Tab-separated table of C-alpha atoms in Angstrom:
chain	number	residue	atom	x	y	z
A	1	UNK	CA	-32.362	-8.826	0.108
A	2	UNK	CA	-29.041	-9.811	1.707
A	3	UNK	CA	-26.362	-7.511	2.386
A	4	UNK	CA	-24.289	-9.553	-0.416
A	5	UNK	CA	-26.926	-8.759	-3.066
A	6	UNK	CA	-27.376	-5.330	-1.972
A	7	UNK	CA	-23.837	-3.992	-2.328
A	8	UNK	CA	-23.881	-6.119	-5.790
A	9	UNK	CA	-27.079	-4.150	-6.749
A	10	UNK	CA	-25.726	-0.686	-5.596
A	11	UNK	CA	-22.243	-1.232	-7.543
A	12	UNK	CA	-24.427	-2.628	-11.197
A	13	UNK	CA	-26.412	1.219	-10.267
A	14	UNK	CA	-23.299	3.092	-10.473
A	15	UNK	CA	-21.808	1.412	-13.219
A	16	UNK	CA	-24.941	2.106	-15.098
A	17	UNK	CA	-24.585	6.296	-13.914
A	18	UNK	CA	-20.984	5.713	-14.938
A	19	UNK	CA	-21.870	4.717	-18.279
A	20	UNK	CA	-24.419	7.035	-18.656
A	21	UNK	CA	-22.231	10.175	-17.876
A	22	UNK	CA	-19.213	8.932	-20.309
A	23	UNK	CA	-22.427	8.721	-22.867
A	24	UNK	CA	-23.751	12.407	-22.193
A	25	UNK	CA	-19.981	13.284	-22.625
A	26	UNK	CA	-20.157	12.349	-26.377
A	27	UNK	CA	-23.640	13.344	-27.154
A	28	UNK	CA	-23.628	17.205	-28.470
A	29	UNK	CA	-25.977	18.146	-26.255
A	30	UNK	CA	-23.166	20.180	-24.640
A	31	UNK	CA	-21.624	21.288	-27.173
A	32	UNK	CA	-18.179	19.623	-27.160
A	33	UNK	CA	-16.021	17.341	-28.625
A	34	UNK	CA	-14.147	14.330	-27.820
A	35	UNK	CA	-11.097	16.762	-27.472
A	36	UNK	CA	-12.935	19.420	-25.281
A	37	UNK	CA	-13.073	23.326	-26.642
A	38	UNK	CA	-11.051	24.423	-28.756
A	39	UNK	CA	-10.897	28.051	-27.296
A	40	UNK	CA	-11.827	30.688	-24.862
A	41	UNK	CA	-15.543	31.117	-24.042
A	42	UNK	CA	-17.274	33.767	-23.617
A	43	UNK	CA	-18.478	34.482	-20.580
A	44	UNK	CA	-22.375	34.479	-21.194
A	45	UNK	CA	-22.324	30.946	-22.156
A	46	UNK	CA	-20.879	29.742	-18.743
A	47	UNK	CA	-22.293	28.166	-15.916
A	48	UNK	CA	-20.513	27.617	-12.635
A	49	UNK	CA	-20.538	24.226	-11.175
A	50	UNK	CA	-19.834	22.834	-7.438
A	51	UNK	CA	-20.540	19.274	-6.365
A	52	UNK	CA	-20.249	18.808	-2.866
A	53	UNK	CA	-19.975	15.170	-0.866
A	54	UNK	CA	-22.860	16.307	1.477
A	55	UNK	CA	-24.422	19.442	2.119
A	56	UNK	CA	-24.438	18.150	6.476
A	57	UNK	CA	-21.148	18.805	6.853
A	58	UNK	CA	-19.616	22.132	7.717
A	59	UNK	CA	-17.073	22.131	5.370
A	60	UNK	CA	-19.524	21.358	2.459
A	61	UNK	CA	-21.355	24.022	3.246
A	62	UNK	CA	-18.752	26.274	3.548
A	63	UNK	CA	-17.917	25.179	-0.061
A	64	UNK	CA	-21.190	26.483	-1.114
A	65	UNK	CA	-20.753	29.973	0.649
A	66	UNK	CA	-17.259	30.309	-1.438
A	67	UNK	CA	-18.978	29.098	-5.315
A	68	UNK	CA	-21.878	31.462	-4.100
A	69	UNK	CA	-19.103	34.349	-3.274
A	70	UNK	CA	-17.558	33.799	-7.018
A	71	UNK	CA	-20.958	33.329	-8.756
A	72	UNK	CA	-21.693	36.800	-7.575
A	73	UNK	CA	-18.065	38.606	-7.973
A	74	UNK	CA	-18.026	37.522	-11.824
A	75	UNK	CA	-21.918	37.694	-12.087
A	76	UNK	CA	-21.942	33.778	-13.842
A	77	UNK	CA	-25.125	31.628	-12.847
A	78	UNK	CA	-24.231	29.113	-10.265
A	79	UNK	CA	-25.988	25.234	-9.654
A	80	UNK	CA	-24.893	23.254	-6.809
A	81	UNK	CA	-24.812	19.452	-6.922
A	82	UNK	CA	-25.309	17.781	-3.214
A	83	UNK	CA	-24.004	14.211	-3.848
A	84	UNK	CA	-25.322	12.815	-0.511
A	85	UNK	CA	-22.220	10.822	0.001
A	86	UNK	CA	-22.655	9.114	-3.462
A	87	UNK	CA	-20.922	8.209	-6.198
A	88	UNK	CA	-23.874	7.199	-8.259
A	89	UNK	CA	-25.687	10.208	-7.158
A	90	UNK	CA	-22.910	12.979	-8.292
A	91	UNK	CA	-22.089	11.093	-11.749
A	92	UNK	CA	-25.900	11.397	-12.324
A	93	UNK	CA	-26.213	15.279	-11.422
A	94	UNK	CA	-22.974	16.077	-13.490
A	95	UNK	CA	-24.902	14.297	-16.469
A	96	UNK	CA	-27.828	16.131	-16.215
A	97	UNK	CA	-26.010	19.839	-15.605
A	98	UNK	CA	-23.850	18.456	-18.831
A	99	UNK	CA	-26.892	18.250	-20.861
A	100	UNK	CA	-27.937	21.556	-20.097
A	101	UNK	CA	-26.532	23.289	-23.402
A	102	UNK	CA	-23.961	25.829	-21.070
A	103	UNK	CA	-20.331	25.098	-21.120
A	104	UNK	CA	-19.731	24.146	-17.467
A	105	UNK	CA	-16.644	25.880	-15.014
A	106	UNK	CA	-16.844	23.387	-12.494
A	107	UNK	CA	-15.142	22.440	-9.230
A	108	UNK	CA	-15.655	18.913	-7.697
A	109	UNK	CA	-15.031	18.055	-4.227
A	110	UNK	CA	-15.337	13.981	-5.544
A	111	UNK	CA	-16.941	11.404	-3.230
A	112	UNK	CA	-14.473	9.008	-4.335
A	113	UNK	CA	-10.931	9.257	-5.740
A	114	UNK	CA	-11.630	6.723	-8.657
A	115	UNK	CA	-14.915	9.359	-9.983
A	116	UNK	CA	-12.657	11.605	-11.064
A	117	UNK	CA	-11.391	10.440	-14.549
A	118	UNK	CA	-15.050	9.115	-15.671
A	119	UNK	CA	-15.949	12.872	-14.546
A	120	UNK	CA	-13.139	14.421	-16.667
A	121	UNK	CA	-13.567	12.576	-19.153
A	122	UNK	CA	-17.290	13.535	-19.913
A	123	UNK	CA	-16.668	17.264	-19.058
A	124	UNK	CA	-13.815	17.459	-21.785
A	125	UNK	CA	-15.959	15.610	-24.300
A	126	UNK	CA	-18.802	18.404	-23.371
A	127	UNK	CA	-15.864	21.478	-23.717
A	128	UNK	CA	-16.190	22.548	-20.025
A	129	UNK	CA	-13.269	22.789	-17.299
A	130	UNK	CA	-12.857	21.290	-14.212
A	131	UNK	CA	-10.673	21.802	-11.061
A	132	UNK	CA	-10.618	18.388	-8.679
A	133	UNK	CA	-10.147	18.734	-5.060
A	134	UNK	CA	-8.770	16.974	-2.531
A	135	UNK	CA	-9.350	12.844	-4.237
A	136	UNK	CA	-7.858	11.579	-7.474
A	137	UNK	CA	-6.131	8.245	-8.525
A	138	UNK	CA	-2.218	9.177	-7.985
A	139	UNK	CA	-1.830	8.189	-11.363
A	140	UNK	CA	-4.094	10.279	-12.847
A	141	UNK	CA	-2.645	13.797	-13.549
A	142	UNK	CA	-3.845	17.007	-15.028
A	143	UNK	CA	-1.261	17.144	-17.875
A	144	UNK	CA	-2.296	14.047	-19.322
A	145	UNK	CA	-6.038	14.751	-19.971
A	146	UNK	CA	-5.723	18.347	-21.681
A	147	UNK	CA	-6.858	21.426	-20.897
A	148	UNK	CA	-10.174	20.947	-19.554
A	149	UNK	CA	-8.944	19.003	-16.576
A	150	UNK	CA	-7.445	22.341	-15.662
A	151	UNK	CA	-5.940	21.687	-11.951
A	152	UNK	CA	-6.032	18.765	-8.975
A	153	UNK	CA	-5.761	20.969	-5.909
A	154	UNK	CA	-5.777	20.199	-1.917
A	155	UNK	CA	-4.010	20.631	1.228
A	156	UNK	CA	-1.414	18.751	2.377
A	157	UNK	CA	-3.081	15.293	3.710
A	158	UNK	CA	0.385	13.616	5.544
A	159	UNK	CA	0.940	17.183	7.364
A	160	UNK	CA	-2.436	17.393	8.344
A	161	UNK	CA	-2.130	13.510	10.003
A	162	UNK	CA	0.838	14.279	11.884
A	163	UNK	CA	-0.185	18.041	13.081
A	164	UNK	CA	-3.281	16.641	15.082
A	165	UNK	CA	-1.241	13.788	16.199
A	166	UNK	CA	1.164	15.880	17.652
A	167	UNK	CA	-1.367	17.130	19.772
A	168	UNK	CA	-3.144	14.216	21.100
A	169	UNK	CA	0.508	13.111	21.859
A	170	UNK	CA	1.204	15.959	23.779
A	171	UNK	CA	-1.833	16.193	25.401
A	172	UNK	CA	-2.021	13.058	26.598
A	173	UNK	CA	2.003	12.581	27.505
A	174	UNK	CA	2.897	10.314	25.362
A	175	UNK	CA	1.046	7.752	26.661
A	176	UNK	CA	-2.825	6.085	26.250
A	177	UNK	CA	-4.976	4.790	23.666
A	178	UNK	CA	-6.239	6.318	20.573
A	179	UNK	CA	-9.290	5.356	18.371
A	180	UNK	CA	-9.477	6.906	14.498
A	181	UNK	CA	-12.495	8.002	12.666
A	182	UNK	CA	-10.941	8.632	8.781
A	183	UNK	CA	-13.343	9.448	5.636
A	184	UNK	CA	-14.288	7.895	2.826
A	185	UNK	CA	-11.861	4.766	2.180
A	186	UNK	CA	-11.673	4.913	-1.353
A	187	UNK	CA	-10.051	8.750	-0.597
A	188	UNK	CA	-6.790	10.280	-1.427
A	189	UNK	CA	-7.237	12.738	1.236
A	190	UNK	CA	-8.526	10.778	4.350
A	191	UNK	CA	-5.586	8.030	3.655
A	192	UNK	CA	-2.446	11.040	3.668
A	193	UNK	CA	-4.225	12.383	6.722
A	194	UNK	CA	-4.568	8.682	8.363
A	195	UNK	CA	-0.558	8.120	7.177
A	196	UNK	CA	0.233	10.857	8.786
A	197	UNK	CA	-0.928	10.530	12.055
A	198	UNK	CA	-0.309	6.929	12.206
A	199	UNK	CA	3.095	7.879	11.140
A	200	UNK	CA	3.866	10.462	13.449
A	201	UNK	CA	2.509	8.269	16.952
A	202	UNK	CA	4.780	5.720	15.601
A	203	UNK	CA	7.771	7.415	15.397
A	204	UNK	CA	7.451	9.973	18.474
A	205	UNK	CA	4.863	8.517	20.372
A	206	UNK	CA	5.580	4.412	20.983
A	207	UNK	CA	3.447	4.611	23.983
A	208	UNK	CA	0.428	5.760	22.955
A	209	UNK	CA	-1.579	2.663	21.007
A	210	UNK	CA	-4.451	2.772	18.056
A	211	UNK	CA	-7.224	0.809	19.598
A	212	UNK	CA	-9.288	0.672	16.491
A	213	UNK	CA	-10.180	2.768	13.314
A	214	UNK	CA	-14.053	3.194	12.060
A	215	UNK	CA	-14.062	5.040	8.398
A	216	UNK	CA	-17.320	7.648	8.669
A	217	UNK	CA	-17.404	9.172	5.480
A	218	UNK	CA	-17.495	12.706	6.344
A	219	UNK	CA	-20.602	11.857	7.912
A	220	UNK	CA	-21.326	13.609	11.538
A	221	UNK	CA	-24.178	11.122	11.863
A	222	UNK	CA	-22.212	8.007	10.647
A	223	UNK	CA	-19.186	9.412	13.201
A	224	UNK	CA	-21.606	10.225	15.973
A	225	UNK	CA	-22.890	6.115	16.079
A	226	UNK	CA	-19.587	4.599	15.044
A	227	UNK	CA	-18.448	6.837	18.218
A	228	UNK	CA	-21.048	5.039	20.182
A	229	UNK	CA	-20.334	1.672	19.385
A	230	UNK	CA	-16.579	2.477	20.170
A	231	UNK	CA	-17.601	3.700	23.545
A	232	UNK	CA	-19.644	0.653	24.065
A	233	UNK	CA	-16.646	-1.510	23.401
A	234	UNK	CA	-13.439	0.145	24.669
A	235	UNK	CA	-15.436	2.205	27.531
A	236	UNK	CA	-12.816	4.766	29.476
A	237	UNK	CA	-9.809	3.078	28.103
A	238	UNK	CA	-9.896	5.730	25.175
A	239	UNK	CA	-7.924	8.331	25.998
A	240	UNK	CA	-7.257	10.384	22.421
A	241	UNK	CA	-9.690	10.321	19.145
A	242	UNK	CA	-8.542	11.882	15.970
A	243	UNK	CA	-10.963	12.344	13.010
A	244	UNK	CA	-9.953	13.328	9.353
A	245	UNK	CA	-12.225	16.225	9.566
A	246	UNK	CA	-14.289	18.738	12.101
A	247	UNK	CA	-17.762	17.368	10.725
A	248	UNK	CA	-16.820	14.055	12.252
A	249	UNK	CA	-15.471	15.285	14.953
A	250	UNK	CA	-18.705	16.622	16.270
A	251	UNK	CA	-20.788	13.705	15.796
A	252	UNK	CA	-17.562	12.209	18.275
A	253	UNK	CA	-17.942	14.353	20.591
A	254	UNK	CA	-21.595	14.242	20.900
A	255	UNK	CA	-21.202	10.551	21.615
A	256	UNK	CA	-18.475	10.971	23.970
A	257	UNK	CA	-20.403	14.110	26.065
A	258	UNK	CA	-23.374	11.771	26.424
A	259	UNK	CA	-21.856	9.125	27.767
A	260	UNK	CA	-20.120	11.318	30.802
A	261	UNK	CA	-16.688	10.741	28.770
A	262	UNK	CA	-16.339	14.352	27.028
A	263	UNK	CA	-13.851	15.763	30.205
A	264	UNK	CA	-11.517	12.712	30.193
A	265	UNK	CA	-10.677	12.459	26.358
A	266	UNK	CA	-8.022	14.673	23.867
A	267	UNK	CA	-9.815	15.446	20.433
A	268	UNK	CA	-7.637	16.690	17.173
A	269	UNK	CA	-8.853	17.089	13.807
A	270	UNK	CA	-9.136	18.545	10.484
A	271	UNK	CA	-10.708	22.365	9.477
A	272	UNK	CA	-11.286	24.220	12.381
A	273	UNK	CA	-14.739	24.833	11.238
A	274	UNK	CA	-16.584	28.140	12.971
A	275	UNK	CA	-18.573	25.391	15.506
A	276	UNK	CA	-15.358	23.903	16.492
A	277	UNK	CA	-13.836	27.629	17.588
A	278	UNK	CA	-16.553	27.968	19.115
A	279	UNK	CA	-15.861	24.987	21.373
A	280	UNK	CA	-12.477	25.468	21.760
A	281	UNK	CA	-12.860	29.199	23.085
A	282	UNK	CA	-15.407	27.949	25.848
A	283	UNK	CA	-12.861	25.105	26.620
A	284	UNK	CA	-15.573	22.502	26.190
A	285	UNK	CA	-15.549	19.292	27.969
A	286	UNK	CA	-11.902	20.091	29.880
A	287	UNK	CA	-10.230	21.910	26.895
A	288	UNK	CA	-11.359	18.399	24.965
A	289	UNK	CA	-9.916	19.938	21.979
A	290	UNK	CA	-6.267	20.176	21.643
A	291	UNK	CA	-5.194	20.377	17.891
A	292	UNK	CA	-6.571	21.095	14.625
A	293	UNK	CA	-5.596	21.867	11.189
A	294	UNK	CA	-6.614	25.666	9.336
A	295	UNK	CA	-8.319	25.447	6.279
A	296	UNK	CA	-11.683	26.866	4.671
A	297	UNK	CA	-14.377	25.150	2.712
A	298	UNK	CA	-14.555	28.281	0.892
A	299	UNK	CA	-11.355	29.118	0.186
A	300	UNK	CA	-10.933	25.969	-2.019
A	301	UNK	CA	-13.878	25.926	-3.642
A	302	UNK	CA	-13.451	30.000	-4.847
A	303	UNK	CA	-9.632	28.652	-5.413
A	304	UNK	CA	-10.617	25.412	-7.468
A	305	UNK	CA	-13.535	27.430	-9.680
A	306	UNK	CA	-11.197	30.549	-10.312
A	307	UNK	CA	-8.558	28.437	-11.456
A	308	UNK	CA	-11.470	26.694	-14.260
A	309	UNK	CA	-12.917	30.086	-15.112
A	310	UNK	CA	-9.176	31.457	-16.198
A	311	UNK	CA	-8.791	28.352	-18.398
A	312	UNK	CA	-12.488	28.639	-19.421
A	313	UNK	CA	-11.892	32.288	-21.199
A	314	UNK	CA	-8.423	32.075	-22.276
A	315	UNK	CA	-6.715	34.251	-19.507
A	316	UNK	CA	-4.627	31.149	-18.438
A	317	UNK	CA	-3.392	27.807	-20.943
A	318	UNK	CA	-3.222	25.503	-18.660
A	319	UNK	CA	-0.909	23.341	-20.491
A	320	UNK	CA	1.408	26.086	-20.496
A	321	UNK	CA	1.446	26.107	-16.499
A	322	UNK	CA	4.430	24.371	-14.352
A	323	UNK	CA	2.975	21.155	-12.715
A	324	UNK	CA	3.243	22.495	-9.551
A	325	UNK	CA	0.000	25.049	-10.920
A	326	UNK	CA	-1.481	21.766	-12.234
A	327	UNK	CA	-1.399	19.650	-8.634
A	328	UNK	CA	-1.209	22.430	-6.768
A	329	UNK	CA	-0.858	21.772	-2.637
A	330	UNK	CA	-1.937	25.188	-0.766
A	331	UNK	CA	-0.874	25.911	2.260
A	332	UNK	CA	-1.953	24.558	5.919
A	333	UNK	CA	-1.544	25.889	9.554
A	334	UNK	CA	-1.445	23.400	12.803
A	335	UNK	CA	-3.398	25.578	15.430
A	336	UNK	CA	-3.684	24.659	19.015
A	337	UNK	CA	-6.392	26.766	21.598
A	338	UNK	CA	-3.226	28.942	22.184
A	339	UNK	CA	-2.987	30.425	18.346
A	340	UNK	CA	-6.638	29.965	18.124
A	341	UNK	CA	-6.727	34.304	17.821
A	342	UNK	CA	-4.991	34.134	15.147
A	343	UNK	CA	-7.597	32.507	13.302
A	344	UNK	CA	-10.778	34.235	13.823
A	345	UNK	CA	-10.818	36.781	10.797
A	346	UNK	CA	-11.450	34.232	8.506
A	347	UNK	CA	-15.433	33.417	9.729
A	348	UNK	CA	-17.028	36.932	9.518
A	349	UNK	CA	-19.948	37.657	7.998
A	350	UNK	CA	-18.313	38.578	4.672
A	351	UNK	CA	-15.037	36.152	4.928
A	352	UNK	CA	-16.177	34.778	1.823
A	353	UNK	CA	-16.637	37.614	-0.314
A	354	UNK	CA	-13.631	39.130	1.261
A	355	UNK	CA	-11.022	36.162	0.318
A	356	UNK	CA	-12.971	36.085	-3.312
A	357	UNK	CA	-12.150	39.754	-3.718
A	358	UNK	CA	-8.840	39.103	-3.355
A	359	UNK	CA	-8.867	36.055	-5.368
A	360	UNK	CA	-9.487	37.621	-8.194
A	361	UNK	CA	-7.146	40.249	-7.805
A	362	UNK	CA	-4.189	38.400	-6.579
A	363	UNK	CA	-4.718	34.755	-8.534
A	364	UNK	CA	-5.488	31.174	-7.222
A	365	UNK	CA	-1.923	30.947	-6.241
A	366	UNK	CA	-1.117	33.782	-4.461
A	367	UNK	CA	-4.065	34.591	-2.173
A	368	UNK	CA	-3.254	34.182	1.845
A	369	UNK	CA	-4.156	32.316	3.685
A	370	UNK	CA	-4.344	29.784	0.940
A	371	UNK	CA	-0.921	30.426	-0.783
A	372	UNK	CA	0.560	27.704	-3.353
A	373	UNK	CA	3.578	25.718	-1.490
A	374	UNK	CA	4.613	22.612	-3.723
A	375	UNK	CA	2.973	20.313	-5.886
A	376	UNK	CA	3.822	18.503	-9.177
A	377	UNK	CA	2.850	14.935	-8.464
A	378	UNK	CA	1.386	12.719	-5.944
A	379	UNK	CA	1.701	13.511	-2.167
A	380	UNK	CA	4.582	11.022	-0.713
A	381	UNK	CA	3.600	9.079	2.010
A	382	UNK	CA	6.100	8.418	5.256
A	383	UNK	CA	7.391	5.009	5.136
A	384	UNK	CA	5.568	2.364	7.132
């Protein structure tokens, strides 16, 4: 089969999972309406929900730890949905958790911004609640879809971009070559995080040049070759590579440390996941790591579930909520192997646990490291 006919065969497959889902939505085999419920639920007939992109990728993972942190504070069953990377793949799971007869609390870290109305759609028509993170159509808002679609929630994508690019810049003086490894395409958050940094090397770092971009969809495997194939072409004129998140990162620099490049080239990205500290306090490869962005997997999953549970028994309305609670940005911190310290509390053992603890006593708003600073619409992009 060509290439040609195998892209049209895998789009007709997730139109058909699309179509499916929106149909499970409106069967009563979950209990719902076309409107969604019609009041708080008690807590015995919940199940908690969270769909990862990939369960490879640190941050994924991580994302598990913090649903499996909640699912025990509040003593609610938990299921997991691993996606692997597909849209077709998470629509079907969310059908057949939909189907199950339990009203669903659900957080969904989407594969691709455009799954997220066909999935709010069927989880209002089934009376559950759902909190998207990190990829939605910008014109597709909480307050317009009811209750159920209870929050869009992420971290800042354009400060991200421009905190790691501030490091490669500085790092390398202002002046080289750069090569880009984003996420998904079709992804709110990988293109702020790409408009960022593009935005901040062109207006404070003219001398340093973007060879070439390779999207890797969160993928350290898909990063790790696209690495390779950027090392076969460019060689040791790459100076700088930026990814939009740790997982990719890693698969970089594996590619880059077996071809004898690792010591001559600046790395900045997006997490600071545990294996990246780990690099960063040996100094790996020349201090190859210069600049990354603080957040945790688990953190906004426990933030994103929390938020669905309060609407889920009534505690919060979230109509009633300023939109700022409804797309709600949480905070992020540049860190550079300097503040690196600073950092460390938030991988022990019982991290997880210990941020849910206070989650539940402080609200999804309020809880540090992951505090609540702005919202209320789409993200604004810098000019180009």
């Amino acid at each position: 089969m060509s290439l040609k006919k195998k892209r049209g065969a895998l789009r007709l497959a997730a139109f058909a999972a699309v179509a499916a889902l929106a149909l499970a939505g409106c069967t009563s085999t979950a209990g719902g309406t076309a409107t969604g419920s019609s009041g708080p639920i008690a807590k015995e007939d919940l199940v908690l929900v969270a769909s990862v992109i990939n369960t490879t990728n640190p941050y994924f993972i991580a994302n598990i730890e913090g649903a499996k942190a909640l699912s025990k504070k509040l003593d609610i069953p938990l299921e997991i949905i691993d996606s692997q990377g597909s849209s077709q793949t998470e629509i079907s799971k969310i059908q057949a958790i939909l189907a199950q007869g339990k009203k669903v609390v659900m957080f969904v870290n989407t594969v691709a911004s455009s799954d997220t109305p066909t999935i709010v759609d069927a989880v209002k028509r089934a009376g559950g609640y759902v909190s998207i993170w990190w990829n939605k159509p910008d014109n597709f808002e909480p307050w317009d879809s009811g209750d159920n679609f209870v929050a869009f929630q992420k971290h800042p994508g354009v400060d991200s971009g421009r905190c790691n690019a501030k490091a490669i810049g500085d790092a390398l003086g202002g002046k080289g070559n750069v090569i880009m490894f984003p996420g998904v395409q079709d992804s709110t958050t990988s293109q702020t995080r790409v408009a960022g940094f593009e935005a901040e090397m062109r207006e404070n770092y003219p001398g340093i040049k973007i060879l070439e971009n390779q999207p890797s969809n969160w993928d350290p495997q898909l990063a790790n070759q696209n690495a390779k194939d950027l090392i076969a072409k460019y060689g040791d004129q790459i100076n700088g590579v930026w990814s939009a998140d740790d997982g990719m990162q890693l698969g970089a620099i594996q590619a880059f440390d077996d071809a004898g490049l690792l010591d001559k080239v600046k790395f900045a990205s997006d997490g600071l996941y545990p294996d990246t500290v780990a690099l960063m306090e040996k100094g790996y490869g020349n201090n190859a790591i210069v600049g990354e962005t603080f957040h945790r997997g688990y953190m906004a999953s426990a933030i994103g579930l929390y938020t669905a549970y309060l609407a889920a028994t009534g505690e919060i309305v979230p109509s009633e909520l300023p939109k700022d609670k409804r797309t709600s940005f949480f905070d992020i911190k540049c860190v550079t192997p300097d503040t690196l310290g600073d950092y460390l509390k938030y991988d022990t053992p019982t991290a997880a646990a210990d941020f849910v603890d206070q989650l539940v006593e402080k609200g999804p708003w309020d809880t540090e490291p992951a505090t609540l600073i702005g919202g209320g619409g789409p993200e604004v992009l810098p000019k180009p």
